Coordinates of C-alpha atoms in Angstrom, one line a residue:
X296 CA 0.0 0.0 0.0
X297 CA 1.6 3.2 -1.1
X298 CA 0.8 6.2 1.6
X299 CA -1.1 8.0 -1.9
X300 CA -3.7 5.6 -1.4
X301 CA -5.2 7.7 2.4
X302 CA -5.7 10.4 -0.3
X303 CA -9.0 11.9 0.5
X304 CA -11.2 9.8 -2.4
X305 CA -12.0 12.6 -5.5
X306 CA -12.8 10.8 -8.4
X307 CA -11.2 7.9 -7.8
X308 CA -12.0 4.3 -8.1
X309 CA -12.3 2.5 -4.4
X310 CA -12.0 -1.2 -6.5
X311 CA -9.0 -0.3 -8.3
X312 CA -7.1 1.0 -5.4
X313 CA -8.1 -2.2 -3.4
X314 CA -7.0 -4.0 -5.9
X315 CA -3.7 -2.7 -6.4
X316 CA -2.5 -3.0 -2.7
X317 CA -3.8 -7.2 -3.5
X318 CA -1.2 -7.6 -6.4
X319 CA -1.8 -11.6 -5.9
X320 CA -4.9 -11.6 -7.2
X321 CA -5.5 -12.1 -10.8
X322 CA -9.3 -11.4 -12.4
X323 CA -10.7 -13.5 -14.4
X324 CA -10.1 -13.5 -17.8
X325 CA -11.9 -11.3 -20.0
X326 CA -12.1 -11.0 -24.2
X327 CA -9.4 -8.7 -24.1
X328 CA -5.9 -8.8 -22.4
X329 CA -5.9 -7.1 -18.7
X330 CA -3.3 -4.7 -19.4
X331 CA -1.4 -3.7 -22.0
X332 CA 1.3 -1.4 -22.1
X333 CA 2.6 1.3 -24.6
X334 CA 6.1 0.8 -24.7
X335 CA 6.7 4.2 -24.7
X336 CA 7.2 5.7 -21.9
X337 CA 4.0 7.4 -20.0
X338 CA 5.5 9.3 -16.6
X339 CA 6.8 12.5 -17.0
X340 CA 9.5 12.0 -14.5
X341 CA 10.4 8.4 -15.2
X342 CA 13.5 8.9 -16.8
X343 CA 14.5 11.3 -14.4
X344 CA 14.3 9.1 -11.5
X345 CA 16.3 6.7 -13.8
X346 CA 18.8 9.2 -14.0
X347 CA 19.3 10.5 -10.3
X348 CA 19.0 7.0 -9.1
X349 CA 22.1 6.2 -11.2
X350 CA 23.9 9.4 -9.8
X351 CA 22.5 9.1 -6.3
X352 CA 23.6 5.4 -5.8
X353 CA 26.4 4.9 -8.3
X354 CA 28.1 8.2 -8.2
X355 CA 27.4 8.1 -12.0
X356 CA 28.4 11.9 -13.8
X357 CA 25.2 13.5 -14.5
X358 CA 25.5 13.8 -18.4
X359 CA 26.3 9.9 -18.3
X360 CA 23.4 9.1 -16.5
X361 CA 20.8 10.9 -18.6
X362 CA 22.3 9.7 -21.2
X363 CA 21.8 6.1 -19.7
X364 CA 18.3 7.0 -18.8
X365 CA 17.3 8.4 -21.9
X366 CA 18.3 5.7 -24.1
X367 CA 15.9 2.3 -25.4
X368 CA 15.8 -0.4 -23.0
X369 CA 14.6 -3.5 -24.0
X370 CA 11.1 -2.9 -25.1
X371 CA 11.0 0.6 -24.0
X372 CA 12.3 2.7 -27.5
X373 CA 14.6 5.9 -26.4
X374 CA 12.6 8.8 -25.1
X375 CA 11.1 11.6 -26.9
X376 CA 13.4 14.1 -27.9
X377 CA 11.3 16.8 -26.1
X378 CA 10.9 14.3 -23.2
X379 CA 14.6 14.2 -22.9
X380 CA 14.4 18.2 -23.1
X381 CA 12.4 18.0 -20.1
X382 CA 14.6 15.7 -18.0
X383 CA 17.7 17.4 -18.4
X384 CA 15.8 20.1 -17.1
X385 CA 14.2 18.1 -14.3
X386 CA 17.1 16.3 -13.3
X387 CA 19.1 20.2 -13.2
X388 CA 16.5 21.7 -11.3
X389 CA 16.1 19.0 -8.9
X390 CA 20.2 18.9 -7.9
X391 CA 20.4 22.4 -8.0
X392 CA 19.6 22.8 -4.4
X393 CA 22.2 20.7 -3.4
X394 CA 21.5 17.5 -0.5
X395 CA 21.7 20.1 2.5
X396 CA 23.6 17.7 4.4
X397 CA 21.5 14.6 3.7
X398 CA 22.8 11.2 2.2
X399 CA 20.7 9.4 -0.3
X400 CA 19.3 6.1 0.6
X401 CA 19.1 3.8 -2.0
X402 CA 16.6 1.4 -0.9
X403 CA 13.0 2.4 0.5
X404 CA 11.9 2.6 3.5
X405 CA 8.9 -0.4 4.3
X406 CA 7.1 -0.3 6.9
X407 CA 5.9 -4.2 7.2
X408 CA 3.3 -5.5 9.6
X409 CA 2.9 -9.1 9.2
X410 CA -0.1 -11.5 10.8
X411 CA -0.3 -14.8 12.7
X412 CA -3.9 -15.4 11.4
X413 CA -5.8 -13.6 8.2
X414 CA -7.7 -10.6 9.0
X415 CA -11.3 -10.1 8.0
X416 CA -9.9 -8.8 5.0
X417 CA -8.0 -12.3 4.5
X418 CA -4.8 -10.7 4.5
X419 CA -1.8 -12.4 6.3
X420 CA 1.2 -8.9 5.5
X421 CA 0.6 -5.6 5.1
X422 CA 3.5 -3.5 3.5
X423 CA 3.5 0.3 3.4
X424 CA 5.4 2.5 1.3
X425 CA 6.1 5.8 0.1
X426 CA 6.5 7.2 -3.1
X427 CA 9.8 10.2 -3.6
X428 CA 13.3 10.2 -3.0
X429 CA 14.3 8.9 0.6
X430 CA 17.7 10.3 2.5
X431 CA 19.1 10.7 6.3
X432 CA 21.0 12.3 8.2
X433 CA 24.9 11.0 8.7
X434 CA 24.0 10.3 12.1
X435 CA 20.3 8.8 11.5
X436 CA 18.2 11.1 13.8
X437 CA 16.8 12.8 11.2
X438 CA 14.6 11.3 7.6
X439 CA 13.7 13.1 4.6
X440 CA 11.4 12.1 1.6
X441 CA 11.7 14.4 -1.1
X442 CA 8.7 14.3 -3.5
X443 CA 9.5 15.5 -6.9
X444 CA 6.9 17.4 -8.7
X445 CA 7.0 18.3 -12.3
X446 CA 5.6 21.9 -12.3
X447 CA 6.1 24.5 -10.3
X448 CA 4.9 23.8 -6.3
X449 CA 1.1 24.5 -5.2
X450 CA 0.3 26.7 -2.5
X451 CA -2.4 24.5 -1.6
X452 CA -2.6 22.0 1.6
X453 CA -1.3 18.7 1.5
X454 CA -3.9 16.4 2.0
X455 CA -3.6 15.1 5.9
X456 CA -3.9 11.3 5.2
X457 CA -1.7 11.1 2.8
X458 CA 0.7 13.2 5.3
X459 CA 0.2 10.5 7.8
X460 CA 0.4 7.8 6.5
X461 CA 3.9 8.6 4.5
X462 CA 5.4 10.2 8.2
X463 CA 4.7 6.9 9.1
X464 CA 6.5 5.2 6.8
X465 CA 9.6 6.7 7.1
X466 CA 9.4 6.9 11.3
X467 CA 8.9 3.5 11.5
X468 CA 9.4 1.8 8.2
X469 CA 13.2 -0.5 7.4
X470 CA 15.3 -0.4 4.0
X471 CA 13.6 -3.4 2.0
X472 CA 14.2 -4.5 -1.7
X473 CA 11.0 -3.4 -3.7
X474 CA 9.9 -6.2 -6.4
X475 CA 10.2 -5.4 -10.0
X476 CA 6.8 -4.0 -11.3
X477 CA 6.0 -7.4 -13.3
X478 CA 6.6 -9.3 -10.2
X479 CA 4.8 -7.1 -7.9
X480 CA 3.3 -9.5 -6.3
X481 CA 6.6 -11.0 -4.2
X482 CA 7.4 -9.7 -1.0
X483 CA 9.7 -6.6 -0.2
X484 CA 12.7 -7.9 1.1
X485 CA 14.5 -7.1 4.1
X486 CA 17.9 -5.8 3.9
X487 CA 20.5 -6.0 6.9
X488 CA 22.9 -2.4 6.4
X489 CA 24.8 -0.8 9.1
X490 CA 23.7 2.4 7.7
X491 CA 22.2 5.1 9.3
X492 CA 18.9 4.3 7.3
X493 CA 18.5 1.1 8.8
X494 CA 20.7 1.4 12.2
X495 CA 18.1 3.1 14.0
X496 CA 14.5 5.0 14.0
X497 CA 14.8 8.8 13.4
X498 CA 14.0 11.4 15.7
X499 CA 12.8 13.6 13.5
X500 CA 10.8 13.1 9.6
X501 CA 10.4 15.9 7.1
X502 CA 8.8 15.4 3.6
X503 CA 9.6 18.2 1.4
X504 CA 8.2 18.7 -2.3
X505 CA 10.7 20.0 -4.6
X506 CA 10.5 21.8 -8.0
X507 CA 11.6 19.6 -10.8
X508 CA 10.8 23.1 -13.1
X509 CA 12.6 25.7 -11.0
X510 CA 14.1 24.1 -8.2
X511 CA 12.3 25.6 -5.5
X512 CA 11.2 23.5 -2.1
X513 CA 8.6 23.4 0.1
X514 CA 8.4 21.9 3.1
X515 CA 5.0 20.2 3.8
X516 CA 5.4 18.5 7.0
X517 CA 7.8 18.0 9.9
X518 CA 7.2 16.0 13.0
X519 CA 8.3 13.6 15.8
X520 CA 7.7 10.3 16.3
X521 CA 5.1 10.1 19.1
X522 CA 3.0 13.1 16.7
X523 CA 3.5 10.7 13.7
X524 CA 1.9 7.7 15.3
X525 CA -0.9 9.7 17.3
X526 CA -1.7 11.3 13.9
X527 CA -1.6 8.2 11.7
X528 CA -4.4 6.2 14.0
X529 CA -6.3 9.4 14.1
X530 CA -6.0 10.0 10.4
X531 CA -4.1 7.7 8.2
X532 CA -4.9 3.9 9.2
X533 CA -8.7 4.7 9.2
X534 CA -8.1 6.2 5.5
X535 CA -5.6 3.6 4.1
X536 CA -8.1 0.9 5.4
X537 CA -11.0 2.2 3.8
X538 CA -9.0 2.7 1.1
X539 CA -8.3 -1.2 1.1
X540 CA -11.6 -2.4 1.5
X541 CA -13.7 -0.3 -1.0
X542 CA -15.6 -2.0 -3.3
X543 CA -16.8 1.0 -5.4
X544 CA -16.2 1.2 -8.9
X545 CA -16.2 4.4 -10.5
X546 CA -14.8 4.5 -14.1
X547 CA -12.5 7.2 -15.2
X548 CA -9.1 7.7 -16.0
X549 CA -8.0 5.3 -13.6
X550 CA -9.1 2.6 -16.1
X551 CA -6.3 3.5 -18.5
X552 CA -3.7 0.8 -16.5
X553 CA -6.4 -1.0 -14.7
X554 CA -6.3 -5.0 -15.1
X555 CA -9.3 -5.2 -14.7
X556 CA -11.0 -3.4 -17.4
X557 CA -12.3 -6.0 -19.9
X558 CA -14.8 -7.6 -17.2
X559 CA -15.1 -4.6 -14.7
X560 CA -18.9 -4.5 -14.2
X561 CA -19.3 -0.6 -13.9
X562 CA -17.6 -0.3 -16.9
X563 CA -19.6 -0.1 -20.3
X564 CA -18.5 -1.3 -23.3
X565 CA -19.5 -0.8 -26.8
X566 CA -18.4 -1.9 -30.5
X567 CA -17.6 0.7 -33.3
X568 CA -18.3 3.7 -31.3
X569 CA -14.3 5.1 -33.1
X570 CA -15.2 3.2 -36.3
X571 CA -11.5 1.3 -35.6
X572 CA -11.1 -2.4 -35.9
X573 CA -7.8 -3.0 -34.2
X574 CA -6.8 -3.9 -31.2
X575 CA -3.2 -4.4 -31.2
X576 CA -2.1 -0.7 -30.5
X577 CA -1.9 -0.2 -26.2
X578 CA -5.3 0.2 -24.7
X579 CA -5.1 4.3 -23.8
X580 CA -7.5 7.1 -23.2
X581 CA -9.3 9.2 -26.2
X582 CA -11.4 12.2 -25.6
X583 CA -12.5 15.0 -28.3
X584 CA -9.6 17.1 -26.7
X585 CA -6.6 14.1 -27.0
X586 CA -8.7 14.0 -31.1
X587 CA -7.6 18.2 -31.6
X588 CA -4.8 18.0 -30.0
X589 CA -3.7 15.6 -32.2
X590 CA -5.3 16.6 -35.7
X591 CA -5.4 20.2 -35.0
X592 CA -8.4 22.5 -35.0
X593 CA -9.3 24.2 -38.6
X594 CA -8.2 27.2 -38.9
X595 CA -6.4 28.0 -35.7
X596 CA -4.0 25.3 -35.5
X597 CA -2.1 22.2 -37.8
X598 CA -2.1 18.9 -36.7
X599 CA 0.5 17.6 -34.7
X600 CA 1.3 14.3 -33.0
X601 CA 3.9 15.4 -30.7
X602 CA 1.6 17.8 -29.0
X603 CA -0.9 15.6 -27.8
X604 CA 2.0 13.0 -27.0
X605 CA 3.7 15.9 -25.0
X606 CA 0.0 16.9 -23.5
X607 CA -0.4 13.4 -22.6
X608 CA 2.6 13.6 -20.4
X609 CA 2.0 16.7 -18.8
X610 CA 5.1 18.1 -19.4
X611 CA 4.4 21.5 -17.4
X612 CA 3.6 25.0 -19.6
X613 CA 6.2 27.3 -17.7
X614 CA 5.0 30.4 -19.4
X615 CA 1.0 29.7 -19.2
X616 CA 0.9 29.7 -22.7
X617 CA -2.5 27.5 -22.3
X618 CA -4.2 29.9 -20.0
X619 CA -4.2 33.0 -22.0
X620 CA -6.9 35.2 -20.8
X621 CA -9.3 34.0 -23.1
X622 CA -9.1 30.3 -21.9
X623 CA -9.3 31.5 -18.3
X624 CA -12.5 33.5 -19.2
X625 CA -14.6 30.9 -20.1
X626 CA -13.1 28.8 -17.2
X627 CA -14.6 31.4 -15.1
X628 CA -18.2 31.7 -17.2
X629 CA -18.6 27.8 -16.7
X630 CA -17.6 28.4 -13.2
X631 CA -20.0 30.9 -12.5
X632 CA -23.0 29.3 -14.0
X633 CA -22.1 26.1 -12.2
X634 CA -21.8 27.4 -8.9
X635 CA -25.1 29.6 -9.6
X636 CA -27.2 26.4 -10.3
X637 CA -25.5 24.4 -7.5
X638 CA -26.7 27.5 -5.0
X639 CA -30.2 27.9 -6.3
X640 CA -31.5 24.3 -8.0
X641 CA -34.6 24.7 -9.7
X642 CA -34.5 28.8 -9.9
X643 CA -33.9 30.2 -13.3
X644 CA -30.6 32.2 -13.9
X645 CA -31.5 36.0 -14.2
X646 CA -28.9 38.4 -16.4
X647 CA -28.6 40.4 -13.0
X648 CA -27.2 37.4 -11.1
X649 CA -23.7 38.1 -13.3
X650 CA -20.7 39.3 -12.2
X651 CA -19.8 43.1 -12.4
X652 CA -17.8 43.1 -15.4
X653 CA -15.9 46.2 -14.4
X654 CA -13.6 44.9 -12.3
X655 CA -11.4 41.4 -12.3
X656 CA -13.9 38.6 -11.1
X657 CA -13.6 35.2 -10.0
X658 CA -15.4 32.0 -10.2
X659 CA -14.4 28.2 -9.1
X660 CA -10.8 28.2 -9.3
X661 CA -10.6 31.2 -12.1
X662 CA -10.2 34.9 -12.1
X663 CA -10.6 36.8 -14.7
X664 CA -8.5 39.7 -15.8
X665 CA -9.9 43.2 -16.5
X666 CA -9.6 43.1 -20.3
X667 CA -11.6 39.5 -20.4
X668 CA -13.7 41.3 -17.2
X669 CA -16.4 42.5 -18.9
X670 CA -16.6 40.0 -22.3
X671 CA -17.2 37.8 -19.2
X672 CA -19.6 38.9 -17.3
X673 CA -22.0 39.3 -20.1
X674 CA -21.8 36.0 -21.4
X675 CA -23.1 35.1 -17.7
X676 CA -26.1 37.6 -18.4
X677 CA -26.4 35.8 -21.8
X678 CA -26.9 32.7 -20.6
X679 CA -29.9 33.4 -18.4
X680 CA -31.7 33.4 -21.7
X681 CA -30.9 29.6 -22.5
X682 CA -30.9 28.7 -18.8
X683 CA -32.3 25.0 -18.3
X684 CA -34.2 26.3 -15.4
X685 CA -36.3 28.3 -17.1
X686 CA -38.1 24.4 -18.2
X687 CA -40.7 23.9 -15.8
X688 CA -39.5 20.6 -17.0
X689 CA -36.4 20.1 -15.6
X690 CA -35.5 18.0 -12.7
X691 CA -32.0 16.5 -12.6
X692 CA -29.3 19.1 -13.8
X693 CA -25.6 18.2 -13.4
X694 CA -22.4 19.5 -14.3
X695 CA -18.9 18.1 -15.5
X696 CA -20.4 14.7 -15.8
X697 CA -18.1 12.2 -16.6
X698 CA -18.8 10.0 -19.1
X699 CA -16.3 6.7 -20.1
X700 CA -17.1 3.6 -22.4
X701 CA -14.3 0.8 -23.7
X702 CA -14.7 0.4 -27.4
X703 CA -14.1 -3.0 -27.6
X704 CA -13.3 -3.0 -31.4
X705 CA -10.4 -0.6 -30.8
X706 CA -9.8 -1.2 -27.4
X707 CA -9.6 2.5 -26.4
X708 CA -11.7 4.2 -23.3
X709 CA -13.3 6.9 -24.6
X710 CA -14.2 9.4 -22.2
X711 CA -16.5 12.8 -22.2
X712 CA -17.4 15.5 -20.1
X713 CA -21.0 17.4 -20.5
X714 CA -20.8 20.8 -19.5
X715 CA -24.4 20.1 -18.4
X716 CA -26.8 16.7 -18.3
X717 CA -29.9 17.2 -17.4
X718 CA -33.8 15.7 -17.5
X719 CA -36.4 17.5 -19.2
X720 CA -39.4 15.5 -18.4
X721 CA -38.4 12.1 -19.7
X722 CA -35.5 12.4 -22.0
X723 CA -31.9 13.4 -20.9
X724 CA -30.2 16.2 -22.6
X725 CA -26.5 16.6 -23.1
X726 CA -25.6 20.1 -23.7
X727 CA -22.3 22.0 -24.7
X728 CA -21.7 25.4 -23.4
X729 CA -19.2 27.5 -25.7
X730 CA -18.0 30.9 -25.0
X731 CA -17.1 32.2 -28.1
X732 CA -16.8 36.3 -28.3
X733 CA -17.0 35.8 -31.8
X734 CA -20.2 33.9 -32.7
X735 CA -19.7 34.0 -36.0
X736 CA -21.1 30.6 -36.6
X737 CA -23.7 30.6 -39.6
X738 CA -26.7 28.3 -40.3
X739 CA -24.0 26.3 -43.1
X740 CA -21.5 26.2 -40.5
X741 CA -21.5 22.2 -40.2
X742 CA -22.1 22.3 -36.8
X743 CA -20.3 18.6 -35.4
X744 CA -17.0 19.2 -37.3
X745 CA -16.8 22.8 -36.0
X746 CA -18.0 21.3 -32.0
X747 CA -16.9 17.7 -32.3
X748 CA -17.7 17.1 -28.6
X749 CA -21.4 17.7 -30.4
X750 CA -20.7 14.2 -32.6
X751 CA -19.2 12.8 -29.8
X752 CA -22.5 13.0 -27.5
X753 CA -24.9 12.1 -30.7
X754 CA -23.1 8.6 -30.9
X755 CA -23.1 8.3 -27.2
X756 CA -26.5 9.1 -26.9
X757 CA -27.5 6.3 -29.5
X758 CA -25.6 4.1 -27.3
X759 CA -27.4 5.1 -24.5
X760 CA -30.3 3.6 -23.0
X761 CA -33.8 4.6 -23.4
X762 CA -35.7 6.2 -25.5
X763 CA -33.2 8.3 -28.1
X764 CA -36.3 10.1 -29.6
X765 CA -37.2 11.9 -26.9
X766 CA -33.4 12.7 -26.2
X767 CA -31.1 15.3 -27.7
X768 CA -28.1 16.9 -27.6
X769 CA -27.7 20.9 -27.8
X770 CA -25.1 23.4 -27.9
X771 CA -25.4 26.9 -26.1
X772 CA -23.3 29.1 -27.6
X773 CA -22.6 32.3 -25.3
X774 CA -21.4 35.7 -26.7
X775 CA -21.1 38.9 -25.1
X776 CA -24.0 40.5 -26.0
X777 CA -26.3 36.9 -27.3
X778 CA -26.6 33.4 -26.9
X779 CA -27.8 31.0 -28.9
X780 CA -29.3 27.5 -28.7
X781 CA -28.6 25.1 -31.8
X782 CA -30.3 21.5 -31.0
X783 CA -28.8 18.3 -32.6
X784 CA -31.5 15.6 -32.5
X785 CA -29.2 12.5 -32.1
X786 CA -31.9 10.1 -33.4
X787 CA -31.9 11.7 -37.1
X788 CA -29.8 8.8 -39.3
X789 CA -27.9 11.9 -41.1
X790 CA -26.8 13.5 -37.4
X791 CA -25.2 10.2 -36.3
X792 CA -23.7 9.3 -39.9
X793 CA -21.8 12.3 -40.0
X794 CA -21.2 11.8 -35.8
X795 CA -19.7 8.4 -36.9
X796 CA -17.8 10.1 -39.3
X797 CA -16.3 13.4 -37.9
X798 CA -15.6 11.2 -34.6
X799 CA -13.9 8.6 -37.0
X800 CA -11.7 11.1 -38.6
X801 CA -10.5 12.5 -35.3
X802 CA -9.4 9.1 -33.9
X803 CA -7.7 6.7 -36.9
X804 CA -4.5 8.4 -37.5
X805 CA -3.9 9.0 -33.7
X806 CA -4.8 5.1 -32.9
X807 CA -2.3 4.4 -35.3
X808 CA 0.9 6.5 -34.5
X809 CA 3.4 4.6 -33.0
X810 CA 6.2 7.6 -33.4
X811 CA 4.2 11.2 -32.7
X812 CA 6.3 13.0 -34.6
X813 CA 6.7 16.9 -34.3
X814 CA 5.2 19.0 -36.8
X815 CA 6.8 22.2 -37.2
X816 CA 5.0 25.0 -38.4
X817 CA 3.8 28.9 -38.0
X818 CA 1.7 27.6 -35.0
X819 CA 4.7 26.4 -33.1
X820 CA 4.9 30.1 -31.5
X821 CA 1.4 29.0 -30.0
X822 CA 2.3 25.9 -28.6
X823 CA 2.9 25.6 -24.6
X824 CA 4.9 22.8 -25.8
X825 CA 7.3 24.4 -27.7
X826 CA 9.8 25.1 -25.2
X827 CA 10.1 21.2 -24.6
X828 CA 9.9 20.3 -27.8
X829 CA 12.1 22.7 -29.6
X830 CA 10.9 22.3 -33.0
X831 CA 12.8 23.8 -36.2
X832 CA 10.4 25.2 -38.8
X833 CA 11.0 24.7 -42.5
X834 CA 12.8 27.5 -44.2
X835 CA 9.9 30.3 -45.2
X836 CA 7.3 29.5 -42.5
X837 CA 5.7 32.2 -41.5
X838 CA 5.8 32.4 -37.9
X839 CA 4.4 36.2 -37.4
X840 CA 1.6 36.4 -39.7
X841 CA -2.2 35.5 -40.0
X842 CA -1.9 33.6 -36.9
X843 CA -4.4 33.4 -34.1
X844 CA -3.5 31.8 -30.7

């Protein structure tokens, strides 16, 4: 059990988490393999663990041990070139502050609790662990875990179980031998050392979360033993053991490596819902987002395979390039509207519930700048026009609803997010919400290539069950001074041929890349990417002109 696993639940699935800390057990076999791998690597700071482990516990010179960890590896092919970009970055940033006195310890510490007789949860051996970078003191009194973190450090609180349950790990845990991930299901094993991380229990613990972008460090917890152990029965064990016991299944992206997708019973499946017959690529996640990022959007960007591979890995965006004011203004305008129907179910927006625009505002997590301040605000006014509320009708409304179904045919999970989903009598409506201070879309506009997350929700909804007649799909498109309400009706033959094919189109080159190779262009400039992925545009590409972010 990895101390992650006290994390307060959000999103998460209980089954999955209580099925990794039970490695032994194998589920049955399904029509599909239970896991399959893209050789490629898929953590963002995988090689650079690689790399500090080989300078950390071989006293290997740092160029010769990126080099090490960026090259292939048996089936693994060499990184990405912008993924080794990153790493030599990480692996800089992360030595930069020096060890502060500290010594590296190689092996982790485990803190074991075997059983004379099965609990009721039929276990006979606990072992707990702790994901980071462990070191002591020369003398011993005094433990560190060092968590890397790709981006720059959050301000926000650590979560307390998590806290707890990692202290105790390192106050009372032993060096042990961790198993190789394909034979997980071993026991860590015990290793004798006269060193101070094994000679004696600390004094003190400190985890600290460092920087892997800019080298800064935070420390997130200090404490002494008899706090540690107070705090982790208070906290931690109750978390970690209802972690360990759930039973709730709750698909989402932690399906993407779960075993036991092919016969999870929560999970639904489908066939033909990418129009893909093959399932001999790795079984990975797909949304309408992953399908632009990777064919590009007309007219304001070119496809490129890199940038959804490098999106993928969330390599971090040091200069917010993503989260230009625009972006964070309709951030904010779903926000708003959210929270406004969350505050007041069943009551009708009104345009005088919006923020004042004359000022910066915020909303949810978002606030929005002066210049976007306004251009904001009355998009909120604009919606009260469209507002599902104003239904008499309308009885369930929910927002950010996840949505995933395994398409057996091309064994991908294909995943959605309605802004809103909600009942209107008898049928269930699936509605987009676009903020677009432009709204120049006309009645020939063809309306599911321009909003693909439109097709996307047509061919869900005929999956879907019920009646589809009385269902449909709508998009509410927000301007500063208008809105407007265009309806898909998903049970129309011609709406869910051209669904099958816009959603096709999106998906079949991506399913069958195997190299996601950069394509430079005038859009590069654009690109949070870029500075990871260093790409060289073709002699006489524009870079400066008729291009929009």
């Amino acid at each position: 059990m990895f101390a992650g696993s006290a994390r307060t639940p959000e999103r998460r699935c209980g089954y999955k988490t209580a099925l990794k800390a039970r490695p032994g057990l194998k589920p049955p076999a399904g029509p599909l393999p239970g896991y399959k791998a893209d050789p490629r690597e898929d953590f963002n700071l995988g090689p650079a663990g690689d790399a500090l482990n080989l300078i950390e516990y071989k006293d290997v010179a740092v160029a010769t041990a990126l080099a090490l960890a960026l090259q292939a590896k048996g089936d693994r092919p060499a990184a990405d070139p912008a993924l080794a970009t990153w790493t030599r970055t990480a692996v800089t940033q992360y030595l930069a502050g020096g060890y502060q006195g500290l010594i590296p310890v190689r092996h982790p510490w485990v803190r074991v609790t075997p059983l004379d007789e099965p609990d009721e949860r039929g276990a006979r051996r606990y072992e707990q662990c702790a994901w980071g970078r462990p070191y002591t003191s020369p003398d011993g009194s005094v433990r560190e875990l060092w968590i890397p973190v790709a981006g720059p450090l959050s301000e926000t609180e650590p979560d307390e179980g998590q806290l707890a349950a990692t202290a105790m790990v390192l106050a009372f845990g032993t060096p042990h031998r961790l198993p190789e991930w394909f034979r997980w299901k071993e026991n860590a094993e015990p290793l004798e050392t006269d060193t101070p991380d094994g000679a004696r229990l600390p004094d003190l613990v400190r985890i600290r979360e460092v920087s892997c972008l800019d080298g800064t460090r935070r420390l997130v917890d200090e404490q002494t033993l008899g706090r540690i152990e107070e705090r982790y029965q208070r906290i931690g064990r109750p978390q970690l053991a209802s972690a360990v016991s759930s039973g709730e299944f709750v698909p989402g992206y932690d399906c993407e490596d779960c075993k036991l997708v092919p016969v999870c019973p929560a999970l639904r499946r489908t066939t033909g819902l990418l129009g893909i017959e093959d399932t001999t690529r790795p079984r990975r996640i797909w949304s309408v987002t992953n399908g632009r990022s990777y064919a590009g959007r007309p007219g304001r960007d070119e496809a490129c395979a890199a940038r959804e591979r490098l999106r993928r890995l969330r390599l971090p965006d040091r200069t917010g390039r993503s989260l230009t004011p625009t972006v964070v203004r309709g951030h904010a305008v779903h926000a708003w509207i959210q929270e406004q129907h969350e505050r007041h179910p069943g009551v009708a927006c009104r345009a005088e519930d919006a923020p004042d625009g004359n000022s910066p505002w915020s909303a949810g997590k978002w606030t929005v700048p002066l210049e976007e301040a306004g251009t904001g605000s009355r998009m909120v006014a604009a919606h009260a026009r469209h507002c599902p509320y104003r239904l008499s009708t309308v009885t369930t409304l929910v927002h950010e609803k996840s949505i995933m179904m395994h398409d057996t045919a091309a064994d991908v999970l294909v995943t959605a997010k309605s802004d809103l989903l909600y009942r209107d009598g008898a049928s269930w409506v699936y509605r987009e919400v676009k903020t677009d201070a432009r709204l120049r879309l006309s009645s020939e506009t063809d309306l599911l290539r321009e909003v693909p997350q439109l097709a996307l929700a047509v061919l869900l909804m005929e999956r879907a069950q019920g009646d589809l007649t009385t269902s449909r799909v709508e998009l509410e498109l927000l301007g500063p001074d208008v809105a407007r309400l265009v309806i898909v009706d998903p049970s129309d033959p011609l709406h869910r041929a051209e669904a099958r094919q816009v959603i096709h189109d999106l998906a079949v080159d991506w399913h069958a890349d195997t190299t996601a190779l950069p394509r430079p262009g005038r859009y590069c400039r654009y690109c949070e990417m870029v500075e990871w992925c260093q790409p060289n545009p073709p002699p006489g590409t524009p870079s400066e002109q008729g291009v929009q972010p």
